[in-house]
Every structure is written in C-alpha cells, then in structure tokens.
PDB file of C-alpha atoms in Angstrom:
ATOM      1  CA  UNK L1413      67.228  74.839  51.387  1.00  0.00           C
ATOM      2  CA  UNK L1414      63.251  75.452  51.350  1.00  0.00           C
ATOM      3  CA  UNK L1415      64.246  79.030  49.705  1.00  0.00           C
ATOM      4  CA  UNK L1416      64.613  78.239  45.841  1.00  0.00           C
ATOM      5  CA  UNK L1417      67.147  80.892  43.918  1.00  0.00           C
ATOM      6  CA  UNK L1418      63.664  81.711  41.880  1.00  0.00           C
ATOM      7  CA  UNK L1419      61.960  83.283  44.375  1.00  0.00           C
ATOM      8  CA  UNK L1420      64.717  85.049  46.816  1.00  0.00           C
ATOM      9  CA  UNK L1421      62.983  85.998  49.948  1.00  0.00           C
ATOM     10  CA  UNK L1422      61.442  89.921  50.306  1.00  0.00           C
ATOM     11  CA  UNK L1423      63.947  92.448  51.832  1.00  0.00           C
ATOM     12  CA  UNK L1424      63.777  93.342  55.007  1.00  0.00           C
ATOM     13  CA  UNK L1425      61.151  96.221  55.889  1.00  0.00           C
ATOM     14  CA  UNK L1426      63.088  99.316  56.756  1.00  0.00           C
ATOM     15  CA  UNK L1427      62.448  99.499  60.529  1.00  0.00           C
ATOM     16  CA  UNK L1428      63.424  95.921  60.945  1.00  0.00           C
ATOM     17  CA  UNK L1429      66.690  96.681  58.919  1.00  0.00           C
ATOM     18  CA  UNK L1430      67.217  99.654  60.513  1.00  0.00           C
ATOM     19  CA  UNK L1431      66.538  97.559  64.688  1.00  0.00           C
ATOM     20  CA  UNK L1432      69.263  95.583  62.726  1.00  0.00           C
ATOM     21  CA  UNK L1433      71.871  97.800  62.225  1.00  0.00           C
ATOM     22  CA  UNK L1434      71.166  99.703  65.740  1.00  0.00           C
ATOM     23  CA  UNK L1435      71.820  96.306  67.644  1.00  0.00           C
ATOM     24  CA  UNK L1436      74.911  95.440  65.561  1.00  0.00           C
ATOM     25  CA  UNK L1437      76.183  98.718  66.909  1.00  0.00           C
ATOM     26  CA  UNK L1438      75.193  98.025  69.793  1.00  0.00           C
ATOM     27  CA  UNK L1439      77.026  95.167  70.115  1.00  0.00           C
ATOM     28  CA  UNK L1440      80.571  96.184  70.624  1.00  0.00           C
ATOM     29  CA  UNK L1441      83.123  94.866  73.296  1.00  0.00           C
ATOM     30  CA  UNK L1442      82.099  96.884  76.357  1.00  0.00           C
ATOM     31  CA  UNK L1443      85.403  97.607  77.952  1.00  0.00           C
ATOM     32  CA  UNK L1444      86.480  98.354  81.696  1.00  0.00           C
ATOM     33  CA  UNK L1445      89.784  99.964  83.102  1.00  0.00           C
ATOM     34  CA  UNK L1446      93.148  98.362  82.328  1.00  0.00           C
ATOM     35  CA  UNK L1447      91.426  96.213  79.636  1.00  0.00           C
ATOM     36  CA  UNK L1448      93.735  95.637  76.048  1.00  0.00           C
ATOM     37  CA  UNK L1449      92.191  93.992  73.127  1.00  0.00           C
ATOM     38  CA  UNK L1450      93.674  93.199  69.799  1.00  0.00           C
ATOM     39  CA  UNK L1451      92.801  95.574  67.148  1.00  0.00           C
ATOM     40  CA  UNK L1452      91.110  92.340  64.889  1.00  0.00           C
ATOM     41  CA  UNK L1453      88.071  91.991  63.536  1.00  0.00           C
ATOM     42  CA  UNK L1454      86.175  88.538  64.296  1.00  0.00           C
ATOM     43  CA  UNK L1455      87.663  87.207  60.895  1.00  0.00           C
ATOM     44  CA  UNK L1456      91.144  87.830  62.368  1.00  0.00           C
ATOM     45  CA  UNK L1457      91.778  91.052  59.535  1.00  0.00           C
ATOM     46  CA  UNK L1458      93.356  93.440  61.177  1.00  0.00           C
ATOM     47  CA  UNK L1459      91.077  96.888  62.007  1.00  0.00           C
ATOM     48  CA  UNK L1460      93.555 100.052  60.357  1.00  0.00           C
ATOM     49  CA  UNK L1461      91.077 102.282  59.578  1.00  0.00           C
ATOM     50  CA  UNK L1462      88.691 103.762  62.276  1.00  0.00           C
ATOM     51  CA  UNK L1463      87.696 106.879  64.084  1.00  0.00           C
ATOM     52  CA  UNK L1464      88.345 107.206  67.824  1.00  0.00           C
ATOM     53  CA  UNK L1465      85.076 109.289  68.764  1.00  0.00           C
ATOM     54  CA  UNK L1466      84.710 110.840  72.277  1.00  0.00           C
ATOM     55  CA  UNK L1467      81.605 112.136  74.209  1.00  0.00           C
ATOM     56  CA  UNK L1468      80.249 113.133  77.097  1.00  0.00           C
ATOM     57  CA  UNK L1469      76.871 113.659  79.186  1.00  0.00           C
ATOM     58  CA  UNK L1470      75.649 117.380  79.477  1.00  0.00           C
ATOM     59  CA  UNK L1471      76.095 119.575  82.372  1.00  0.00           C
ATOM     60  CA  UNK L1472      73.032 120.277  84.138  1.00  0.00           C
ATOM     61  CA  UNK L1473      72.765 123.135  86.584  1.00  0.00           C
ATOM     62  CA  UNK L1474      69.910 123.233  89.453  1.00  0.00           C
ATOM     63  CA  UNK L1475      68.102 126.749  90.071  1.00  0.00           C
ATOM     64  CA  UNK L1476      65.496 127.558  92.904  1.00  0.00           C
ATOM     65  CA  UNK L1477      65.906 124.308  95.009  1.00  0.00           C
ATOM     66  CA  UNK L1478      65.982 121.934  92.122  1.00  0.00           C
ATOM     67  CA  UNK L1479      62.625 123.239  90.776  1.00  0.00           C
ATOM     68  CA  UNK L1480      64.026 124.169  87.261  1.00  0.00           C
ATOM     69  CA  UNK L1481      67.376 123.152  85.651  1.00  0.00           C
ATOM     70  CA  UNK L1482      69.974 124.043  82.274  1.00  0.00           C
ATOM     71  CA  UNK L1483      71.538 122.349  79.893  1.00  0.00           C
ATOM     72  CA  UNK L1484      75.259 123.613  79.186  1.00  0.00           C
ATOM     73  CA  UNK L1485      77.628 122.353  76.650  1.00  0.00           C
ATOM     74  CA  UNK L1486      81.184 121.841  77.674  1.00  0.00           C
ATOM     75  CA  UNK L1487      83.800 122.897  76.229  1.00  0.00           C
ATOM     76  CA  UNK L1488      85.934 119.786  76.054  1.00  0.00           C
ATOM     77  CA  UNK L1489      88.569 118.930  73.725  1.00  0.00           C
ATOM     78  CA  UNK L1490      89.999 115.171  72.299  1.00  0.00           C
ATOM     79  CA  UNK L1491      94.009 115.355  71.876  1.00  0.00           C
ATOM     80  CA  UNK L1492      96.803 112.729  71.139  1.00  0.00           C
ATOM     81  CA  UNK L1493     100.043 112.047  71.532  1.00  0.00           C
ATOM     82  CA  UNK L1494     102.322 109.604  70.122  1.00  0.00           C
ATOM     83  CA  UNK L1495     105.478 108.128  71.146  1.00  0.00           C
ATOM     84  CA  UNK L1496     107.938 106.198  70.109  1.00  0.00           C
ATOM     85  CA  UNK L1497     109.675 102.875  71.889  1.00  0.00           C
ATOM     86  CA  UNK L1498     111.531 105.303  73.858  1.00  0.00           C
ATOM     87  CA  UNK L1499     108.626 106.759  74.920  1.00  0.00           C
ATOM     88  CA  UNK L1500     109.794 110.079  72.860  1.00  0.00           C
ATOM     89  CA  UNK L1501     107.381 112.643  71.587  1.00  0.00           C
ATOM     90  CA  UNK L1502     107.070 111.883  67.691  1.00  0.00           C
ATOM     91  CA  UNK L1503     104.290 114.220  66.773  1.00  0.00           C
ATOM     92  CA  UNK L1504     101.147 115.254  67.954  1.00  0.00           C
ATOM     93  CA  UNK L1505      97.389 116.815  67.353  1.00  0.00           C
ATOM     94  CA  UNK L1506      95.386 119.452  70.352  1.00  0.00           C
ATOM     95  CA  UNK L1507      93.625 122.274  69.144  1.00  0.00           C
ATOM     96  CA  UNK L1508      95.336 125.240  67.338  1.00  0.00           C
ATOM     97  CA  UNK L1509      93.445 128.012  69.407  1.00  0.00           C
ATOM     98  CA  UNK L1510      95.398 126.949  72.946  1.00  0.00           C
ATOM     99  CA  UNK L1511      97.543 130.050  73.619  1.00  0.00           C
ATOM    100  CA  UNK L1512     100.702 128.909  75.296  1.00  0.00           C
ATOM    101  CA  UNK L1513     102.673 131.574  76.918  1.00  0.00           C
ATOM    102  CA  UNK L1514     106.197 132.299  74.788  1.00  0.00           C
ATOM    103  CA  UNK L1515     109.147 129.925  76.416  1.00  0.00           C
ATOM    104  CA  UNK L1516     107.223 127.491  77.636  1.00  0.00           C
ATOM    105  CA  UNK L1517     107.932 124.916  75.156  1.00  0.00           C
ATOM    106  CA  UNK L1518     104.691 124.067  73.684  1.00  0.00           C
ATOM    107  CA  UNK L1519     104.412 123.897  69.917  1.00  0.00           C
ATOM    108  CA  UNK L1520     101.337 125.063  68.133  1.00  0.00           C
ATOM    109  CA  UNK L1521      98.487 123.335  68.089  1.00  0.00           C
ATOM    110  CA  UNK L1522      97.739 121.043  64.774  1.00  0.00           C
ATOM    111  CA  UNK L1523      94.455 119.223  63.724  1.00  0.00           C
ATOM    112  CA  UNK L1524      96.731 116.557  61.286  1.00  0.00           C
ATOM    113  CA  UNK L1525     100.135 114.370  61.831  1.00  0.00           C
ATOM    114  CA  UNK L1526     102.847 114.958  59.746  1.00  0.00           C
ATOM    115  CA  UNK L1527     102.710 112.136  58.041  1.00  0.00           C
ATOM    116  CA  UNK L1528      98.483 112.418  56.980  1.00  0.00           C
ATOM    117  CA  UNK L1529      97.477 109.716  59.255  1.00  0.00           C
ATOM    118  CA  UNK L1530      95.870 110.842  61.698  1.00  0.00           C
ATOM    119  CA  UNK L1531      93.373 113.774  61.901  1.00  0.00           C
ATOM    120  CA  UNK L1532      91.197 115.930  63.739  1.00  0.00           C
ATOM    121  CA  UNK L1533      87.583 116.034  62.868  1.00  0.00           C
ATOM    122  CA  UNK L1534      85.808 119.629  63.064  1.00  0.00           C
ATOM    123  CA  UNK L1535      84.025 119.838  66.563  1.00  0.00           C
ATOM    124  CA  UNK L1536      80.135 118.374  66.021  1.00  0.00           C
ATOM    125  CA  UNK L1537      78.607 120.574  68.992  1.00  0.00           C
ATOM    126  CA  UNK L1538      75.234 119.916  68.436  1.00  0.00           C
ATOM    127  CA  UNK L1539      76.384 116.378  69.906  1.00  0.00           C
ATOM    128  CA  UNK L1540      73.110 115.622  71.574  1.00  0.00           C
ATOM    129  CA  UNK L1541      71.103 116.042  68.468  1.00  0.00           C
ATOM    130  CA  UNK L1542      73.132 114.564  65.659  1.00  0.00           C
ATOM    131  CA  UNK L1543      72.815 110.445  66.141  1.00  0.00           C
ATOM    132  CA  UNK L1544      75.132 108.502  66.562  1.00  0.00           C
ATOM    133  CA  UNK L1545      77.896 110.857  66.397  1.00  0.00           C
ATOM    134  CA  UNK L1546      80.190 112.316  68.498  1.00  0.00           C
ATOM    135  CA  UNK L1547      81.242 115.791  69.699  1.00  0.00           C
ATOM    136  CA  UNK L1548      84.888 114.870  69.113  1.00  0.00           C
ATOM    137  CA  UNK L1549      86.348 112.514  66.664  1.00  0.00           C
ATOM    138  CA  UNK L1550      89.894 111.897  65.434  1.00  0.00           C
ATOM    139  CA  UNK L1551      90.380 109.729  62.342  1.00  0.00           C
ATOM    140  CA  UNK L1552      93.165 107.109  62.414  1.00  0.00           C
ATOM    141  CA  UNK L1553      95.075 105.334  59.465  1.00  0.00           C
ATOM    142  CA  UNK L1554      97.348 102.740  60.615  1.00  0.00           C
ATOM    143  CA  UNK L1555      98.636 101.642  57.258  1.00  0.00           C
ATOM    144  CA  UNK L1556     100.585 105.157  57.172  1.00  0.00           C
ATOM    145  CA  UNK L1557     101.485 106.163  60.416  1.00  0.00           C
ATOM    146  CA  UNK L1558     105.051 106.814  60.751  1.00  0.00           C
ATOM    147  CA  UNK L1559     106.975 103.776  61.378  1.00  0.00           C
ATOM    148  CA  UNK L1560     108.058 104.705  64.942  1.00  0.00           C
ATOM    149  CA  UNK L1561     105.341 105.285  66.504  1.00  0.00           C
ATOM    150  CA  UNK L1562     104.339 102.706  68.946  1.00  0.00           C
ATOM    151  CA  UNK L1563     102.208 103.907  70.624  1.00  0.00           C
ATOM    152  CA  UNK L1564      99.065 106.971  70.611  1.00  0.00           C
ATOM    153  CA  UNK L1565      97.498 108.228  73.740  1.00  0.00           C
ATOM    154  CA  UNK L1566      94.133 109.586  73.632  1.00  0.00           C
ATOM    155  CA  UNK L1567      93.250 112.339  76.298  1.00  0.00           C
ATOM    156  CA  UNK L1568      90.113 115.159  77.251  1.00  0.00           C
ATOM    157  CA  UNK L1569      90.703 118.700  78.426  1.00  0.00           C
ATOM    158  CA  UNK L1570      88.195 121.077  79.571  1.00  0.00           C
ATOM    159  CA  UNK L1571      88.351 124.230  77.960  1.00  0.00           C
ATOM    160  CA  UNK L1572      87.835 127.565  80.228  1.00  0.00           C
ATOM    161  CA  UNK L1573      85.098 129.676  78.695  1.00  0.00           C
ATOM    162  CA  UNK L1574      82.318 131.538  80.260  1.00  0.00           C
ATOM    163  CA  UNK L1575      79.719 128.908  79.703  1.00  0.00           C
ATOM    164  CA  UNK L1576      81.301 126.086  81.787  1.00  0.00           C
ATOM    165  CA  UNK L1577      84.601 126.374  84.015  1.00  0.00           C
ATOM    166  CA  UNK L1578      83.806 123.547  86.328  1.00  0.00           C
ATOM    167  CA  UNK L1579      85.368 120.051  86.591  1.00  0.00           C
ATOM    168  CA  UNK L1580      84.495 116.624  85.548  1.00  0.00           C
ATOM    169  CA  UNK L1581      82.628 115.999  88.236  1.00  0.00           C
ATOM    170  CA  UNK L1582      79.500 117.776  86.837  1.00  0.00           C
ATOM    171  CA  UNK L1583      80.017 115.738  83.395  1.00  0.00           C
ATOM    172  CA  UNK L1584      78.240 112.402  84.158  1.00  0.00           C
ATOM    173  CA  UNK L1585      80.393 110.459  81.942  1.00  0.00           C
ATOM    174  CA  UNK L1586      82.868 110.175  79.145  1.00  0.00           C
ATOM    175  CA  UNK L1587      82.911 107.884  76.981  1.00  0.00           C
ATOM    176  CA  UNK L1588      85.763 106.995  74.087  1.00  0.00           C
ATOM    177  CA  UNK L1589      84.964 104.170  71.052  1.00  0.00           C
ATOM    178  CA  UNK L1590      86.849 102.917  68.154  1.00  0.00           C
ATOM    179  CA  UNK L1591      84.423 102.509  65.023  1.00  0.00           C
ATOM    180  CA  UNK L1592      84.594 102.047  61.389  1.00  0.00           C
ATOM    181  CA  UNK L1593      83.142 104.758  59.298  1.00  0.00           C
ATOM    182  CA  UNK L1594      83.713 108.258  59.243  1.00  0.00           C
ATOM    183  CA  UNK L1595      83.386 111.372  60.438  1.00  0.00           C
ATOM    184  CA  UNK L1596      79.295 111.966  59.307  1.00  0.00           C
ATOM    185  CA  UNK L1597      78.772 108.726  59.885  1.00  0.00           C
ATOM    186  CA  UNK L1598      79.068 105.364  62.085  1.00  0.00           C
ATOM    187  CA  UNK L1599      79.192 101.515  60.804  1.00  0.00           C
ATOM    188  CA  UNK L1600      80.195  99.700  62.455  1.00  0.00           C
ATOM    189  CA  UNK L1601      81.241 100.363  66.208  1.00  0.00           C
ATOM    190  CA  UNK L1602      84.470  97.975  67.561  1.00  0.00           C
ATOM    191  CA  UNK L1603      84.875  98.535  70.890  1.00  0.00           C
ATOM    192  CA  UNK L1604      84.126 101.315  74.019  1.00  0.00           C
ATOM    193  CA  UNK L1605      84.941 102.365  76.893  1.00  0.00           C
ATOM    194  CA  UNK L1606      82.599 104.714  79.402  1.00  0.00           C
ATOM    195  CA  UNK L1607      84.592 106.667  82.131  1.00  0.00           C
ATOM    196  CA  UNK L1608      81.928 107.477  85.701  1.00  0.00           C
ATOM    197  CA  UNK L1609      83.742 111.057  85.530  1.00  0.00           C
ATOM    198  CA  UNK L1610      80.661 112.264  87.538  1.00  0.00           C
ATOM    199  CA  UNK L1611      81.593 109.825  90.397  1.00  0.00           C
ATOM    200  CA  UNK L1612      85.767 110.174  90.183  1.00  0.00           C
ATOM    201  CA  UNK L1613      85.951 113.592  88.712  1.00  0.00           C
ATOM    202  CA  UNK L1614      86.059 115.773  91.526  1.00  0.00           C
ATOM    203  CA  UNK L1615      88.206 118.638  91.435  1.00  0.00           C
ATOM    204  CA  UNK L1616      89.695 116.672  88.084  1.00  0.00           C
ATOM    205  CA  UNK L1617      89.743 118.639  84.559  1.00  0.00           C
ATOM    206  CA  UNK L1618      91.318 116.324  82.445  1.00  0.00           C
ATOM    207  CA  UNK L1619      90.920 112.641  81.558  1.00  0.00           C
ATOM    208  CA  UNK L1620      93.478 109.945  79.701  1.00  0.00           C
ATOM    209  CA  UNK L1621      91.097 107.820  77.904  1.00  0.00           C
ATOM    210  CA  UNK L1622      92.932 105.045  76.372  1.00  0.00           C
ATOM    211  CA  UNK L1623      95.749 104.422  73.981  1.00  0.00           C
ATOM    212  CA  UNK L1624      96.159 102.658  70.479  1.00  0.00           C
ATOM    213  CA  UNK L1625      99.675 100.407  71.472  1.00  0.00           C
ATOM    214  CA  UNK L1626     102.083  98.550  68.842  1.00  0.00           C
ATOM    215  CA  UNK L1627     103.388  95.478  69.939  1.00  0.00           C
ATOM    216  CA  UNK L1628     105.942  93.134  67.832  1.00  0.00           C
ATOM    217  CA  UNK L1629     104.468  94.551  64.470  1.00  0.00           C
ATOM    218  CA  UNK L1630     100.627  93.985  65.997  1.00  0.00           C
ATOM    219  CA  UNK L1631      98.009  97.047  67.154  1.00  0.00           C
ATOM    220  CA  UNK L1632      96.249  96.918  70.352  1.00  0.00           C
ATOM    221  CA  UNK L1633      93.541  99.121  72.805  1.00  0.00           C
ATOM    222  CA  UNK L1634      94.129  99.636  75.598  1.00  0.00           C
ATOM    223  CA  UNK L1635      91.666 101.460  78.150  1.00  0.00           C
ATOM    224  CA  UNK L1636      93.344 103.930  80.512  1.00  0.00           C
ATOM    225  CA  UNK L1637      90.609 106.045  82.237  1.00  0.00           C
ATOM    226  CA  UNK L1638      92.567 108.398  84.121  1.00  0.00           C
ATOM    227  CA  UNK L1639      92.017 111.779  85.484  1.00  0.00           C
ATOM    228  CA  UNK L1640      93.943 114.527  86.590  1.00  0.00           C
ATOM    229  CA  UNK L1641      93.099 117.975  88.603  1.00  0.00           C
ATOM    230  CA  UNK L1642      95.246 119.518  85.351  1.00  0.00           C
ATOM    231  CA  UNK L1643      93.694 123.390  84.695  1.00  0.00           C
ATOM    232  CA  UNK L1644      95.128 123.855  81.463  1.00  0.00           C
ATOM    233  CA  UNK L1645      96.138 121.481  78.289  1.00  0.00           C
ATOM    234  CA  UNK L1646      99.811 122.497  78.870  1.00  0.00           C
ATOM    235  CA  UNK L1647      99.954 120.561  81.894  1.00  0.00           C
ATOM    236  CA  UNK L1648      98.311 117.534  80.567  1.00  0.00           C
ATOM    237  CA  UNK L1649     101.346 117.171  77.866  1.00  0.00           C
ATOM    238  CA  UNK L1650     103.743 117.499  80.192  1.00  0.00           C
ATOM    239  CA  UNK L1651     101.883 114.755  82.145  1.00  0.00           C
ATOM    240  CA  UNK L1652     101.809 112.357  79.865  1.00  0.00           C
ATOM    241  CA  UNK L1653     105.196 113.372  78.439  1.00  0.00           C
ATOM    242  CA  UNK L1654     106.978 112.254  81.297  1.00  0.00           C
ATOM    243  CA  UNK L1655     105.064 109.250  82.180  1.00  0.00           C
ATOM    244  CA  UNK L1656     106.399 108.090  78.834  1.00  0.00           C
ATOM    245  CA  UNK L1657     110.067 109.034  80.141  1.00  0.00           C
ATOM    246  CA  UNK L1658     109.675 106.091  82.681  1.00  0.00           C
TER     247      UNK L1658
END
C-alpha cells in the first residue's frame, strides 16, 4: 500500500460524503411488474428489518387555460394485509378513522399487528418538503412476525375529503421501496418499485403495490402494481381477501 497506517488519508469533505451516500441510495434494484427478489443483502444476510415507504407525485390542477396551476395533497393511505398458507386473514393494519357501516364485517382499523411486528408510521404530509422520506411508511420486523404468516400485501387507497376526490389518474405516480432505517430517517434503500398511475389510473382509486412472500422458511418481494376502480377501503379488503381464497 502507498498509504502508511501513520498518516491515514484526510476524511472525506462533507459534500463529497454526502454525493456518496445520495448515490448509494440511489442505487437500489429498480424493479418492474411481476418482478420477485430475495429479501438478501449482497453478503447473502438476510434483510428483517426495514420500512416499506410509499409516495406519490402531487396533484396539480389547471385554471384559466393552463395559465396558472395548484398543488393539492392527496389524501392517500398505505394498508396491509397478511395471510396465511391458506390464504386466511391473520391480522391486519388500515387506518383507525375508516368508518365502516355496522354489519358489514370490517374490524376497526389498527396502526400495529398483534404480535408488535409490524407498524404504522404517523402520516409525514409535508412529503414534498421533508427529504428523503415518505408520506406513508410501515415498519416491518421479520424476526417476530407471527409464525403463520406467509405472506403481507401492501396496498393504497384514496381517501374522500374535500381537497381531492379524484382518481389515480391525476397522481403521476406511486411509488413503494423497502429500506433500512427508520421512520425519520433513510440508510440505506433495498429495492423500489414506481407504479405510471397517471397513465393506468383512470377511473382507478386504489392500487396493490407489492407483497413481502415466505417461501420454504425464506422472505421474498414481490412487485404487484395493480389498480382497481375500488371507492372505498372496504372494498379493497374484500378484494384482496378473496383473491387469497383462490
């Protein structure tokens, strides 16, 4: 080595460290739809701790023939459920403020699993000016999910509320990512996975991301990218209920 241990080289000046740590980001497997990778680091460790983050492009209305336009901030909300080999329901995390009408079957909403591994992160709606987070984020522990779960699917609802009842053709894109860190902060991202909702999102108010899948003792991702003209939450669980009863 020309580098002696007596004189170690000078660190790194911040804004080179920091284009550093930007382009490692940057770097993650870019996935497309019907894609499944392993859920492995490069040195073959298996990746059990992560946040699933979701987020989206901002609604932009036109006014006087395109001469001015707004901003608006959807309303849109990051659920799971997860299922077990039978494809039952084993437990499950949407928002608690959904109001489902008596006898319809829904439970109440829950922002945590029963058994603590997975969570709900408290909506970051100043999405476009916090970096490098996202607007919705659910934290995932692997190491203590409940044994029979096999598999978690990842979904987006819009929310009706007077700022934005449209559909997902006006969002220009979602996007879902798998990264270590946490909530406040991002590491270290894995893998994502950008949905063209503005092109495919016509008349459409929900979108199935992607899933987290255990096969023969081993986690996988898989990217789903699917959307549905569903106009409330309720219907999306039913949805994705039953595709699980195939």
């Amino acid at each position: 080595s020309y580098i002696s241990s007596a004189n170690p080289p000078a660190p790194l000046p911040q804004k080179i460290n920091s284009y550093f740590k930007q382009n490692l980001i940057s770097m993650a497997i870019q996935l497309e739809k019907n894609d499944r990778i392993d859920l492995r680091r490069e040195d073959g460790t298996p990746l059990l701790k992560f946040c699933v983050g979701c987020n989206w492009g901002q609604v932009r209305h036109e006014h006087l023939m395109g001469m001015f336009s707004s901003k608006i901030n959807a309303d849109i909300d990051l659920s799971c459920l997860m299922f077990d080999i039978n494809g039952n329901l084993v437990d499950f995390i949407y928002s608690p403020l959904y109001n489902f009408t008596p006898g319809e079957g829904f439970t109440r909403g829950k922002l945590i699993t029963r058994d603590r591994a997975v969570r709900h992160a408290d909506e970051n709606e100043d999405h476009e000016t916090t970096a490098g987070l996202d607007p919705e984020i659910i934290t995932v522990d692997l190491s203590r999910i409940n044994s029979q779960v096999q598999e978690i699917v990842f979904f987006l609802n819009i929310y009706n509320d007077e700022n934005f009842s449209g559909d997902f053709s006006e969002v220009p894109f979602t996007s879902i990512r798998i990264y270590e860190g946490t909530t406040e902060k991002v590491d270290e991202v894995f893998a994502e996975y950008n949905v063209p909702t503005g092109q495919v999102g016509a008349g459409m108010r929900a979108v199935v991301m992607g899933k987290v899948i255990r096969r023969a003792g081993q986690w996988k991702f898989a990217a789903v990218g699917e959307a549905y003209p569903d106009p409330f939450i309720g219907h999306t669980i039913r949805r994705v209920i039953a595709d699980y009863k195939k």
